[in-house]
């Protein structure tokens, strides 16, 4: 089922949680709402579920205005960050809860309920835990049971609020992959909220980036990563090096150094304050410190235990830079801690300066 | 035997001291009750404890205590819910007021309740034309017992309610449960052990209550005499043995009821999966 939100606004006292948010969630997709804490992503999810009431705007479920509908009637499956399993019920009873709460006329016979719960427990690969109580399960198991419980009522959409937020790194990674597989099996329209960019990029079909109650960018993971629309998106998705400077003729003036960049072609006027971004792998290190070859920096640390070598550097004003090189390139350079070098970007993304762009 | 090392030593002395203390403070007086009463022969004992006036007092004491504890179970739960779930002006004051029946001398409570519910009292004057008499009737006894038992229920339920995440209710609603189903299936089972504890405490307190009840009860034989009053009456007539015989019956009944309630609690705890 498709979900659309139209001009949703929400305030908590003086705090604007959501500011005129309009989004489309096409049917059958797995979408990630990504942003820092306090950006409004959870509030948006709760408004879609009907757990929170918007101050203005509409939520359309399959084109039909659901704004006035109670959460009970929206047929959404909601998975909470802290699972919210009923601790006085066994795993089986937790999963069966939604079916047993149906009015008598719609309730299937007990035998059918048993079979269905069994199927769901098999789906989440935990059928051997049916008789346990939630307190006897690990965090990852609880989250999968919570998911099975939400799926039991055959929801039209699945909403997950930071589903892996309370789990440790290894379990998170496992569950992520598992969620993706599950979605490929069920094809139920799903939205999940996360503040972990890696999680969002890895799992979702589409990523919606939010900041301060607004949507910054929405698109496929590849697209938002390769072509960030705003400085915020650039900074939020992955490690990044930031240069503050001004447009100066054919290039950018950063401190005393000049970076060649066709900034004026991008519609920026001479002398405009800008912020320029480069990913760690888009910077090269040039030995020597003669002017004109890039930005002056000093090597402060070389980490070469992975496939690539990571070099941490310090700019002249104490700014931190991070460069990723191939191991061959790093050993050819023969970098030593404290060595003065130049940073030459192979690719720069330039934005006009924005106050507090959130980086 | 494997011994665990503790920072603070002293298992032996503390256990010894605890047992001695418990014996002196609790077991010795109880034993003396049995001892004193045992100077009666079985038939004499039976005659004393089954006298119509005494039996009427059992019915009143235990019946009204149960009723009062039940009333407190319902309204105490509501009060606790209100105090935990909502924010309103004067909340801290209401919260403090709940403890008042603990702190108030029982005689003060008794006299003020009597003044309120007597035929010419503030409340009694409006109830009287409706044919409802509170003071000097069993109903008056219950009013006093409701008053003194309230804090027990509120204070035992409150912390459990604070622990109960609102997410559970939201989860139930998102799974299609109605308001009543959410309360009945999700909230109540979790609260039940605490509610039973509060009920038991309120009940135990009510059975033993004396000060606040005797004023409003009016102490009419066969109608509004509570069992503790029967004991006092016998003492005043220098019938020490008779007094202890009645006391013994009270003690046994209170024990039996506490056992039942403890059993209920254990059952409720088991059902909520807490002992696993």
XYZ file of C-alpha atoms in Angstrom:
635
model
C 0.000 0.000 0.000
C 1.293 3.448 -0.826
C 1.644 6.155 1.798
C 1.622 9.866 1.161
C 2.092 12.625 3.664
C 1.015 16.114 2.695
C 2.207 19.291 4.398
C 2.541 17.680 7.790
C 3.376 20.118 10.590
C 3.915 19.368 14.248
C 5.107 21.415 17.198
C 5.900 20.429 20.754
C 5.499 23.686 22.657
C 7.965 26.061 21.054
C 9.906 23.305 19.301
C 9.094 22.693 15.658
C 9.348 18.945 15.159
C 8.012 18.839 11.607
C 7.800 21.772 9.244
C 5.604 21.283 6.182
C 6.761 17.796 5.271
C 5.473 16.275 2.041
C 6.612 12.812 0.993
C 5.561 9.848 -1.119
C 6.232 6.282 -0.100
C 5.511 4.065 -3.093
C 3.925 0.676 -2.607
C 6.178 -2.239 -1.734
C 9.311 -0.240 -1.043
C 11.550 -0.268 1.996
C 12.275 3.350 2.859
C 14.658 4.688 5.481
C 13.981 7.937 7.347
C 17.467 9.085 8.189
C 18.621 12.003 10.278
C 20.234 13.096 13.512
C 18.298 12.829 16.767
C 15.650 15.504 17.077
C 15.209 15.879 13.313
C 11.571 14.763 13.466
C 11.914 11.355 11.851
C 10.334 9.415 14.713
C 7.562 11.992 15.044
C 6.783 11.587 11.337
C 6.666 7.809 11.725
C 4.347 8.090 14.724
C 2.075 10.457 12.821
C 1.862 7.995 9.924
C 1.006 5.256 12.441
C -1.606 7.413 14.151
C 0.167 7.357 17.503
C 0.668 11.103 17.267
C -1.645 13.724 15.845
C -0.275 16.260 13.388
C -1.067 19.958 13.866
C -1.682 20.281 10.161
C -1.532 18.292 6.946
C -2.749 14.906 5.844
C -1.685 11.302 5.866
C -2.989 9.350 2.883
C -2.985 5.581 2.997
C -3.583 4.204 -0.485
C -4.828 7.589 -1.546
C -7.393 7.711 1.227
C -7.189 10.352 3.950
C -6.417 8.531 7.193
C -5.733 11.608 9.327
C -8.844 11.132 11.424
C -8.438 7.381 11.819
C -7.338 5.842 15.100
C -4.171 3.777 15.128
C -6.389 0.743 15.748
C -8.110 1.218 12.385
C -5.110 2.086 10.250
C -3.836 -1.485 9.916
C -0.236 -0.516 10.395
C 2.330 -2.752 11.995
C 4.500 -0.769 14.375
C 7.784 -2.036 15.776
C 9.151 -0.104 18.728
C 12.774 0.622 19.470
C 12.559 -1.104 22.820
C 10.349 -3.876 21.428
C 7.398 -3.230 23.790
C 6.763 -6.951 24.133
C 4.151 -7.869 26.733
C 6.283 -9.282 29.494
C 3.506 -11.281 31.125
C 2.836 -13.241 27.957
C 4.863 -15.995 26.363
C 6.411 -15.416 22.962
C 3.552 -17.356 21.429
C 0.884 -15.263 23.165
C 2.673 -12.073 22.187
C 2.558 -12.991 18.526
C -1.040 -14.228 18.806
C -2.175 -11.046 20.606
C -3.295 -9.094 17.551
C -5.318 -11.999 16.157
C -6.962 -12.761 19.496
C -8.044 -9.142 19.918
C -10.166 -9.260 16.783
C -13.936 -9.143 17.245
C -15.354 -12.623 17.651
C -16.894 -12.686 14.194
C -13.551 -12.075 12.504
C -11.445 -14.179 14.820
C -10.183 -17.422 13.311
C -10.583 -20.628 15.350
C -7.861 -21.330 17.914
C -6.333 -24.014 15.709
C -5.913 -21.594 12.822
C -4.365 -19.049 15.216
C -1.862 -21.662 16.377
C -0.898 -22.555 12.832
C -0.515 -18.923 11.863
C 1.626 -18.018 14.874
C 3.762 -21.066 14.196
C 4.270 -19.916 10.611
C 5.242 -16.421 11.748
C 7.688 -17.774 14.310
C 9.235 -19.883 11.576
C 9.435 -16.826 9.370
C 11.499 -15.023 12.003
C 13.393 -18.271 12.654
C 12.464 -18.446 16.328
C 9.792 -21.142 16.469
C 11.799 -22.974 19.148
C 11.242 -20.068 21.555
C 7.423 -20.130 21.527
C 7.042 -21.002 25.218
C 9.634 -18.593 26.559
C 8.920 -15.216 28.097
C 10.386 -12.001 26.641
C 12.723 -11.593 29.610
C 14.451 -14.823 28.615
C 15.330 -13.631 25.111
C 18.271 -11.675 23.788
C 17.749 -8.214 22.313
C 17.942 -9.439 18.735
C 15.443 -12.210 19.420
C 13.040 -9.790 21.091
C 13.147 -7.498 18.099
C 12.366 -10.359 15.732
C 9.445 -11.429 17.942
C 8.199 -7.846 17.951
C 8.314 -7.938 14.165
C 6.436 -11.255 14.049
C 3.809 -9.804 16.375
C 3.351 -6.783 14.127
C 3.071 -8.996 11.034
C 0.457 -11.247 12.646
C -2.374 -8.799 11.980
C -1.405 -8.619 8.298
C -0.726 -4.898 8.316
C -0.863 -2.912 5.115
C 2.341 -1.101 6.064
C 5.158 -1.842 8.414
C 6.685 0.969 10.448
C 9.869 0.409 12.404
C 11.193 2.947 14.893
C 14.972 2.580 15.215
C 14.542 -1.179 15.057
C 18.189 -1.952 15.693
C 19.001 1.026 17.885
C 19.287 -0.893 21.145
C 21.383 -3.765 19.797
C 25.120 -4.278 19.693
C 27.074 -3.806 16.477
C 27.317 -7.435 15.406
C 23.656 -8.282 15.950
C 22.692 -5.052 14.202
C 24.534 -6.083 11.071
C 22.940 -9.529 11.073
C 19.432 -8.209 11.618
C 19.881 -5.590 8.929
C 20.598 -8.239 6.331
C 17.763 -10.335 7.682
C 15.278 -7.455 7.490
C 16.233 -6.855 3.873
C 15.662 -10.523 3.033
C 12.364 -10.534 4.854
C 11.231 -7.503 2.919
C 12.218 -9.131 -0.358
C 10.014 -12.056 0.631
C 6.972 -10.108 1.814
C 7.096 -6.906 -0.251
C 5.136 -5.013 2.326
C 5.512 -1.237 2.196
C 7.907 -0.481 5.035
C 9.393 2.616 6.604
C 12.134 2.455 9.151
C 13.695 5.222 11.154
C 17.412 5.295 11.814
C 20.214 7.668 12.638
C 22.816 5.299 11.209
C 23.658 6.291 7.632
C 25.341 2.999 6.882
C 22.223 1.125 7.953
C 19.993 3.314 5.807
C 22.173 3.100 2.704
C 22.652 -0.629 3.035
C 19.100 -1.752 3.704
C 16.685 0.691 2.081
C 15.378 1.036 -1.470
C 15.050 4.732 -0.839
C 16.519 7.050 1.746
C 14.819 10.179 3.054
C 17.212 12.515 4.810
C 15.704 14.774 7.414
C 17.106 17.640 9.402
C 15.375 20.030 11.773
C 11.876 18.991 10.816
C 12.434 19.242 7.074
C 13.225 16.842 4.279
C 16.687 17.583 2.932
C 16.763 15.000 0.180
C 15.029 11.811 -0.879
C 16.286 9.262 -3.336
C 17.963 5.939 -3.961
C 20.946 5.243 -1.667
C 23.386 5.514 -4.566
C 21.866 8.787 -5.684
C 21.874 10.538 -2.310
C 25.384 9.330 -1.631
C 26.802 10.362 -5.022
C 24.848 13.556 -5.461
C 24.057 15.102 -2.101
C 21.670 18.000 -2.587
C 22.663 20.025 0.461
C 25.723 20.507 2.676
C 23.848 18.706 5.432
C 23.355 15.585 3.338
C 26.977 15.660 2.253
C 28.179 15.847 5.811
C 25.739 13.316 7.183
C 26.410 10.543 4.677
C 29.845 9.246 5.411
C 33.172 10.766 6.339
C 33.876 14.077 4.740
C 36.485 16.831 4.620
C 35.208 20.366 4.804
C 36.966 23.497 3.567
C 35.684 26.977 4.257
C 36.694 29.569 1.705
C 35.736 32.212 -0.864
C 35.342 32.181 -4.615
C 38.498 33.725 -6.066
C 38.807 33.992 -9.834
C 39.312 30.541 -11.287
C 39.358 28.781 -7.940
C 38.602 28.799 -4.242
C 40.661 30.662 -1.730
C 40.985 28.566 1.435
C 43.148 30.332 3.980
C 46.342 31.261 2.131
C 45.921 28.488 -0.410
C 44.139 28.424 -3.708
C 42.215 25.373 -4.905
C 41.501 25.206 -8.637
C 37.737 24.819 -9.093
C 35.285 26.144 -11.667
C 33.073 27.582 -8.923
C 31.798 30.513 -10.944
C 30.334 28.151 -13.527
C 28.112 26.760 -10.767
C 26.485 30.184 -10.423
C 28.509 31.411 -7.473
C 29.637 35.001 -7.641
C 33.148 36.280 -7.098
C 34.018 36.604 -3.410
C 31.039 34.517 -2.207
C 31.591 32.539 0.980
C 31.477 28.843 0.272
C 31.912 25.487 1.900
C 33.597 22.783 -0.132
C 33.393 19.058 0.542
C 35.584 16.164 -0.476
C 35.298 12.523 0.590
C 38.466 10.976 2.080
C 39.107 9.043 -1.140
C 38.742 12.197 -3.216
C 41.838 13.762 -1.699
C 45.398 13.022 -2.700
C 48.508 13.767 -0.716
C 51.285 15.670 -2.479
C 54.612 15.752 -0.709
C 56.355 19.090 -0.232
C 54.913 22.362 0.945
C 55.366 24.780 -1.944
C 52.328 26.965 -2.445
C 49.803 26.281 -5.202
C 49.699 22.500 -4.957
C 46.713 22.307 -2.626
C 46.022 22.855 1.039
C 48.860 22.750 3.537
C 48.559 20.109 6.251
C 50.665 18.028 8.587
C 50.456 14.262 8.906
C 49.321 13.357 12.391
C 48.579 9.638 12.062
C 48.856 6.888 9.439
C 46.579 3.853 9.762
C 47.374 1.189 7.211
C 45.817 -2.037 8.458
C 42.894 -2.317 6.040
C 42.609 -2.638 2.297
C 43.289 1.061 2.093
C 45.491 3.288 4.171
C 43.879 6.060 6.173
C 45.877 9.183 6.855
C 44.801 11.725 9.414
C 46.147 15.220 8.986
C 45.964 18.557 10.679
C 45.462 21.794 8.780
C 47.297 24.994 9.541
C 44.420 26.234 11.725
C 44.110 22.936 13.600
C 41.382 21.539 11.376
C 41.112 17.772 11.042
C 41.367 16.057 7.639
C 41.061 12.441 6.668
C 42.472 10.917 3.487
C 42.041 7.408 2.137
C 44.800 6.120 -0.155
C 45.640 2.790 -1.667
C 48.317 0.980 0.326
C 50.704 1.227 -2.645
C 50.263 4.968 -2.900
C 50.786 5.354 0.854
C 54.006 3.345 0.891
C 55.260 5.162 -2.228
C 54.757 8.445 -0.395
C 56.576 7.146 2.667
C 54.651 9.427 5.013
C 56.054 10.195 8.421
C 54.195 11.707 11.352
C 54.748 15.463 11.444
C 55.618 15.674 7.745
C 54.328 18.775 5.954
C 52.322 17.923 2.831
C 49.675 19.343 0.507
C 46.145 18.033 -0.001
C 44.970 18.031 -3.602
C 41.275 17.243 -4.124
C 40.364 15.232 -7.207
C 36.734 16.113 -6.748
C 35.144 18.966 -4.825
C 31.528 19.675 -4.113
C 30.955 23.366 -3.445
C 27.958 24.888 -1.662
C 27.252 28.471 -0.782
C 27.958 29.071 2.905
C 25.034 28.355 5.162
C 24.839 29.217 8.821
C 24.909 26.040 10.919
C 24.483 23.576 8.097
C 24.652 20.872 10.703
C 28.169 19.596 10.250
C 31.548 -25.583 51.130
C 32.318 -22.763 48.788
C 32.285 -19.471 50.593
C 31.692 -16.188 48.909
C 33.775 -13.371 50.211
C 31.842 -10.277 51.131
C 33.037 -6.790 51.808
C 31.062 -6.587 55.032
C 31.366 -9.639 57.280
C 28.889 -10.815 59.904
C 26.368 -13.372 58.628
C 26.376 -15.180 62.003
C 25.797 -12.210 64.303
C 23.197 -10.551 62.041
C 21.185 -13.732 61.658
C 21.337 -14.369 65.414
C 20.335 -10.833 66.207
C 17.518 -10.909 63.640
C 16.047 -14.088 65.050
C 16.307 -12.876 68.648
C 14.724 -9.575 67.772
C 11.931 -11.210 65.795
C 11.245 -13.580 68.689
C 11.106 -10.832 71.268
C 9.045 -8.397 69.232
C 6.725 -10.675 67.261
C 6.687 -14.277 68.409
C 6.678 -13.776 72.170
C 3.470 -11.676 72.323
C 1.755 -14.059 69.917
C 2.793 -17.039 71.985
C 1.509 -15.402 75.150
C -1.896 -14.969 73.527
C -2.103 -18.680 72.872
C -0.771 -19.525 76.300
C -3.224 -17.293 78.112
C -6.162 -18.572 76.116
C -5.146 -22.152 76.729
C -6.189 -21.836 80.367
C -9.736 -22.248 79.072
C -11.105 -25.678 78.366
C -12.126 -26.337 74.789
C -15.850 -25.937 75.469
C -15.342 -22.778 77.506
C -13.193 -21.408 74.696
C -15.865 -22.266 72.148
C -18.556 -20.607 74.243
C -16.554 -17.408 74.492
C -15.622 -17.153 70.821
C -19.013 -18.202 69.463
C -21.165 -15.920 71.566
C -23.662 -14.202 69.200
C -22.334 -10.738 69.992
C -18.757 -11.823 69.221
C -19.755 -13.593 66.012
C -21.593 -10.460 64.872
C -18.393 -8.519 65.494
C -16.355 -10.949 63.340
C -18.778 -10.512 60.509
C -18.625 -6.757 60.789
C -14.846 -6.545 61.147
C -13.859 -8.951 58.393
C -16.759 -8.117 56.102
C -16.266 -4.375 56.237
C -12.483 -4.752 55.981
C -12.838 -6.799 52.816
C -15.335 -4.330 51.386
C -13.120 -1.375 52.265
C -10.041 -3.030 50.765
C -12.012 -3.763 47.599
C -13.178 -0.148 47.334
C -9.600 0.984 47.852
C -8.434 -1.471 45.211
C -10.592 0.236 42.612
C -10.215 3.872 43.612
C -6.619 3.536 44.745
C -5.741 2.168 41.306
C -7.505 5.110 39.689
C -5.719 7.588 41.912
C -2.344 6.007 41.240
C -3.076 6.007 37.499
C -3.993 9.658 37.591
C -0.878 10.570 39.581
C 1.475 8.613 37.321
C 0.021 9.298 33.902
C -1.078 12.912 33.942
C 0.376 16.265 34.789
C -1.937 18.747 36.395
C -1.616 21.728 38.708
C -1.540 20.691 42.355
C -0.360 17.192 41.515
C 2.330 17.238 44.187
C -0.221 18.341 46.748
C -2.567 15.491 45.825
C 0.369 13.135 45.990
C 1.186 14.336 49.495
C -2.463 14.141 50.592
C -2.517 10.426 49.836
C -0.185 9.876 52.782
C -2.395 11.784 55.187
C -4.282 8.741 56.501
C -0.870 7.277 57.407
C 0.158 10.328 59.354
C -3.099 11.411 60.945
C -3.689 10.107 64.483
C -6.527 7.623 64.118
C -8.605 9.290 66.822
C -8.493 12.541 64.872
C -9.643 10.731 61.754
C -12.442 9.050 63.694
C -13.740 12.219 65.252
C -13.667 14.202 62.011
C -15.396 11.438 60.068
C -18.077 11.234 62.744
C -18.571 14.991 62.622
C -18.974 14.809 58.844
C -21.336 11.855 58.659
C -23.462 12.342 61.766
C -27.095 13.232 61.098
C -26.365 16.919 61.554
C -22.881 16.825 60.013
C -21.774 18.502 56.784
C -22.337 15.448 54.663
C -24.713 13.521 56.917
C -27.438 16.186 56.805
C -27.841 15.653 53.046
C -27.658 11.879 53.219
C -30.155 11.533 56.029
C -33.220 12.689 54.022
C -32.248 10.091 51.383
C -32.499 7.426 54.042
C -28.752 6.816 54.082
C -27.246 6.673 57.535
C -23.519 6.431 57.746
C -22.470 7.234 61.280
C -23.245 4.597 63.925
C -23.975 2.019 61.222
C -21.816 -0.678 59.534
C -21.527 1.702 56.579
C -19.748 4.167 58.858
C -17.244 1.488 59.811
C -16.526 0.932 56.142
C -16.061 4.650 55.480
C -13.437 4.826 58.224
C -11.689 1.711 56.938
C -11.650 3.040 53.360
C -10.051 6.214 54.676
C -7.208 4.508 56.504
C -6.539 1.899 53.804
C -6.210 4.177 50.784
C -2.465 4.919 50.936
C -1.578 1.222 50.974
C -3.046 0.573 47.551
C -1.838 3.818 45.970
C 1.706 3.456 47.233
C 2.119 -0.153 46.151
C 0.606 0.317 42.698
C 2.287 3.641 41.905
C 5.886 2.418 41.356
C 4.762 -0.500 39.176
C 2.643 1.839 37.101
C 5.600 4.179 36.687
C 7.576 1.240 35.328
C 4.870 0.364 32.830
C 5.962 1.862 29.539
C 3.302 3.714 27.587
C 4.713 1.936 24.518
C 2.932 -1.231 25.654
C -0.412 0.486 25.323
C 0.564 1.902 21.952
C 1.686 -1.523 20.810
C -1.629 -3.030 21.901
C -3.574 -0.313 20.089
C -1.543 -0.757 16.899
C -2.382 -4.466 17.051
C -6.059 -3.585 17.037
C -6.902 -3.940 20.734
C -9.769 -1.784 22.002
C -9.320 0.410 25.079
C -10.926 -2.150 27.341
C -8.869 -5.003 25.853
C -5.702 -2.978 26.337
C -6.542 -2.416 29.988
C -7.744 -5.930 30.622
C -5.051 -7.842 28.710
C -1.992 -5.620 28.878
C -2.143 -3.306 31.879
C -4.097 -5.204 34.513
C -2.070 -8.446 34.408
C 1.116 -6.497 35.018
C -0.453 -4.515 37.857
C -2.247 -7.430 39.471
C 0.487 -8.611 41.878
C 1.042 -5.076 43.168
C -2.690 -4.487 43.365
C -3.134 -7.670 45.412
C -0.318 -6.634 47.738
C -1.942 -3.245 48.234
C -5.276 -4.925 48.803
C -3.760 -7.278 51.388
C -2.045 -4.459 53.241
C -5.183 -2.323 53.273
C -7.192 -5.305 54.465
C -4.757 -6.216 57.248
C -4.650 -2.644 58.430
C -8.450 -2.424 58.364
C -8.935 -5.593 60.434
C -6.697 -4.227 63.161
C -7.977 -0.659 63.053
C -9.445 0.616 66.282
C -9.039 4.337 66.854
C -10.775 5.767 63.824
C -13.591 3.213 63.834
C -14.939 3.291 67.370
C -16.101 6.917 67.079
C -18.053 6.550 63.879
C -19.274 3.004 64.632
C -21.315 3.994 67.654
C -20.617 0.524 69.048
C -24.180 -0.752 69.131
C -24.155 -4.431 70.189
C -24.925 -6.849 67.349
C -24.877 -3.988 64.813
C -21.729 -1.956 64.826
C -19.265 -3.471 67.223
C -15.898 -4.412 65.760
C -13.870 -7.341 67.093
C -11.047 -5.237 68.579
C -13.753 -3.457 70.580
C -14.986 -6.800 71.891
C -11.496 -7.477 73.163
C -11.342 -4.101 74.900
C -14.786 -4.606 76.389
C -13.759 -7.939 77.852
C -10.552 -6.416 79.210
C -12.545 -3.663 80.894
C -14.587 -6.356 82.611
C -11.315 -7.974 83.802
C -12.092 -10.983 81.588
C -8.477 -11.371 80.426
C -8.862 -14.970 79.348
C -11.981 -14.227 77.301
C -10.198 -11.294 75.656
C -7.270 -13.451 74.619
C -9.607 -16.148 73.302
C -11.241 -13.641 70.933
C -7.801 -12.281 70.085
C -6.673 -15.771 69.167
C -9.546 -16.222 66.748
C -8.771 -12.899 65.127
C -5.146 -13.839 64.832
C -5.897 -17.159 63.169
C -8.359 -15.626 60.737
C -5.920 -12.884 59.819
C -3.215 -15.489 59.279
C -5.465 -17.580 57.102
C -6.453 -14.603 54.994
C -2.861 -13.482 54.578
C -1.939 -16.969 53.433
C -4.717 -16.909 50.871
C -3.635 -13.521 49.605
C 0.008 -14.588 49.469
C -1.047 -17.605 47.478
C -2.952 -15.349 45.088
C 0.095 -13.162 44.694
C 2.331 -16.107 43.924
C -0.203 -17.303 41.384
C -0.425 -13.879 39.771
C 3.353 -13.556 39.680
C 3.635 -16.923 38.031
C 1.047 -16.053 35.458
C 2.903 -12.887 34.568
C 6.078 -14.896 34.108
C 7.962 -12.994 36.735
C 9.288 -15.940 38.696
C 10.997 -17.468 35.694
